[in-house]
């Protein structure tokens, strides 16, 4: 039985992360700190034999993925399914502003309810459908080491699906910027979690 290892990375920090703004599909680049973080996660992953890298096409994830791709012969594949959740009219708002808007979006609230949809935005169930499509893509790389560079909300949904958790449990999972998580998968079996949101490779002060 071939086991596939997923090396899952959240993009490096952006200014909107610092400002606690909801990015979603808004294309925000890495901050200076985020670029340093991307180089740090690249150094960590250089110790693993990586076969392929998948990335969301948004700038912050692509910058992180390109830093990780130290071996230029490693395929880098942009996949639209890995984009962040579309937060609709709430994009660019802080969490506090989202509350003032009348929409509860903090952790543990309706952001994590599968059927909740921000105005003009996306439900968690919509993201889960994207996650399922992406996982089907991974069957082409059985037995390989795969890096996945994506976004906080999408990665929570992906984790729930891979590990057999319910979507309303996703609030229990958090991914720091430029963190590394590792899941081992095999056909038709729940994933095996080896590491969650490792950050020891990141500089303590920037």
XYZ file of C-alpha atoms in Angstrom:
206
model
C 0.000 0.000 0.000
C 1.485 3.323 -1.066
C 1.331 6.045 1.563
C 1.263 9.676 0.486
C 2.623 12.438 2.709
C 1.124 15.925 2.597
C 3.331 18.779 3.813
C 0.770 21.496 4.414
C 1.878 25.129 4.656
C -0.081 28.269 5.374
C 1.287 31.312 3.523
C 3.600 33.776 5.267
C 2.360 36.866 7.035
C 0.709 39.794 5.245
C -0.085 43.302 6.454
C -3.742 42.331 6.594
C -2.885 39.467 8.960
C -1.297 41.996 11.300
C -4.305 44.302 10.958
C -6.684 41.360 11.508
C -8.481 42.004 8.246
C -10.366 39.316 6.391
C -8.472 38.684 3.154
C -10.377 35.946 1.404
C -9.889 36.203 -2.358
C -8.365 39.706 -2.070
C -4.848 39.431 -3.485
C -2.537 40.747 -0.750
C 1.246 40.087 -1.010
C 3.559 38.978 1.781
C 4.916 41.565 4.180
C 8.664 41.801 4.821
C 8.170 39.507 7.809
C 6.161 37.141 5.633
C 8.992 36.891 3.105
C 11.437 36.040 5.888
C 8.989 33.408 7.143
C 8.706 31.941 3.639
C 12.476 31.539 3.450
C 12.446 29.879 6.872
C 9.817 27.293 5.925
C 11.730 26.704 2.682
C 14.861 25.899 4.689
C 12.906 23.432 6.826
C 11.330 21.683 3.833
C 14.683 21.458 2.060
C 15.354 18.508 4.366
C 12.523 16.485 2.793
C 12.440 14.831 -0.659
C 9.571 16.821 -2.179
C 8.033 15.468 -5.387
C 5.513 18.191 -6.254
C 4.257 21.526 -4.889
C 0.635 22.663 -5.133
C -0.258 26.283 -4.433
C -3.222 28.598 -4.425
C -2.711 31.111 -7.266
C -3.056 34.128 -4.946
C 0.100 36.194 -4.549
C 0.736 35.489 -0.854
C 0.643 31.727 -1.364
C 2.543 31.797 -4.645
C 5.345 33.856 -3.073
C 5.564 31.287 -0.281
C 5.517 28.358 -2.715
C 8.234 29.860 -4.908
C 10.455 30.288 -1.854
C 9.901 26.614 -0.978
C 10.760 25.506 -4.505
C 14.527 25.583 -4.010
C 14.886 22.738 -6.510
C 13.679 24.311 -9.754
C 12.992 20.886 -11.276
C 10.229 20.260 -8.713
C 6.837 20.807 -10.394
C 4.893 23.808 -9.063
C 1.185 23.523 -9.843
C -1.291 26.362 -9.257
C -4.720 25.052 -8.292
C -7.773 27.312 -7.978
C -9.409 24.951 -5.471
C -6.767 25.992 -2.914
C -7.913 29.637 -2.823
C -9.086 31.161 0.437
C -12.752 31.407 1.324
C -14.636 34.177 -0.450
C -15.834 36.407 2.396
C -17.970 38.561 0.100
C -18.793 42.023 1.448
C -16.753 41.309 4.590
C -13.407 41.233 2.761
C -11.108 43.987 3.939
C -13.015 44.359 7.195
C -11.512 43.579 10.580
C -13.216 41.007 12.750
C -14.451 43.850 14.926
C -15.927 45.604 11.887
C -17.587 42.358 10.843
C -19.330 42.264 14.216
C -20.416 45.882 13.795
C -21.706 44.963 10.344
C -24.026 42.580 12.115
C -22.321 39.377 11.057
C -20.604 37.280 13.752
C -17.302 36.079 12.270
C -15.086 35.280 15.246
C -13.741 31.816 15.950
C -16.372 29.525 17.373
C -19.220 31.542 15.892
C -21.051 31.251 12.593
C -17.870 31.524 10.531
C -17.603 27.814 11.233
C -21.205 26.801 10.641
C -21.389 24.786 7.420
C -24.481 26.557 6.057
C -23.555 30.129 6.946
C -22.846 32.328 3.922
C -21.400 35.854 4.198
C -23.292 38.264 1.907
C -21.967 37.673 -1.643
C -19.535 35.146 -0.154
C -18.962 31.425 0.200
C -20.262 28.748 2.578
C -18.011 26.225 4.278
C -19.815 23.547 2.287
C -18.671 25.267 -0.903
C -15.078 25.139 0.326
C -15.502 21.501 1.282
C -16.562 20.731 -2.295
C -13.381 22.430 -3.501
C -11.360 20.383 -1.009
C -12.901 17.149 -2.311
C -12.008 18.066 -5.893
C -8.453 18.833 -4.874
C -8.042 15.558 -2.977
C -9.091 13.706 -6.127
C -6.211 15.441 -7.881
C -3.801 13.953 -5.343
C -4.582 10.417 -6.517
C -2.224 11.151 -9.424
C 0.634 11.357 -6.906
C 0.166 8.222 -4.809
C 3.198 7.396 -2.703
C 4.714 10.857 -3.181
C 5.664 13.730 -0.885
C 3.404 16.670 -1.721
C 3.670 20.258 -0.493
C 0.372 22.166 -0.332
C 0.498 25.953 0.155
C -2.857 27.497 0.967
C -4.852 29.676 3.376
C -6.085 29.419 6.961
C -9.815 28.887 6.424
C -9.404 26.556 3.468
C -6.801 24.477 5.305
C -9.178 24.018 8.238
C -11.814 22.628 5.889
C -9.237 20.432 4.133
C -8.038 19.073 7.478
C -11.565 18.233 8.580
C -12.168 16.315 5.379
C -8.829 14.479 5.465
C -9.121 13.501 9.128
C -12.817 12.634 9.119
C -13.877 15.554 11.327
C -17.100 17.539 11.114
C -16.941 21.060 9.738
C -18.209 22.518 12.994
C -15.004 21.190 14.599
C -12.761 23.314 12.404
C -12.602 26.056 15.019
C -10.441 23.692 17.083
C -7.715 23.775 14.420
C -5.417 26.743 13.841
C -2.595 27.301 11.370
C 0.030 29.956 12.039
C 1.571 31.854 9.147
C 4.339 29.823 7.468
C 3.620 26.847 9.737
C 4.095 23.229 8.674
C 1.614 20.412 9.214
C 2.077 16.843 8.002
C -0.629 14.295 7.185
C -0.133 10.771 5.874
C -2.923 9.471 3.643
C -3.833 6.273 1.865
C -6.806 5.339 -0.274
C -10.218 5.421 1.445
C -8.750 5.799 4.932
C -8.804 8.744 7.362
C -5.543 10.639 7.305
C -2.904 10.166 10.002
C -1.726 13.415 11.566
C 2.041 13.573 12.146
C 2.426 17.283 12.922
C 0.152 20.306 13.327
C 1.191 23.934 12.796
C 4.921 23.534 13.508
C 6.584 26.950 13.912
C 9.942 26.182 15.567
C 11.714 27.020 12.310
C 10.501 30.631 12.334
C 12.704 33.438 13.691
C 11.545 34.576 17.122
C 12.136 38.222 16.286
C 12.142 39.984 12.921
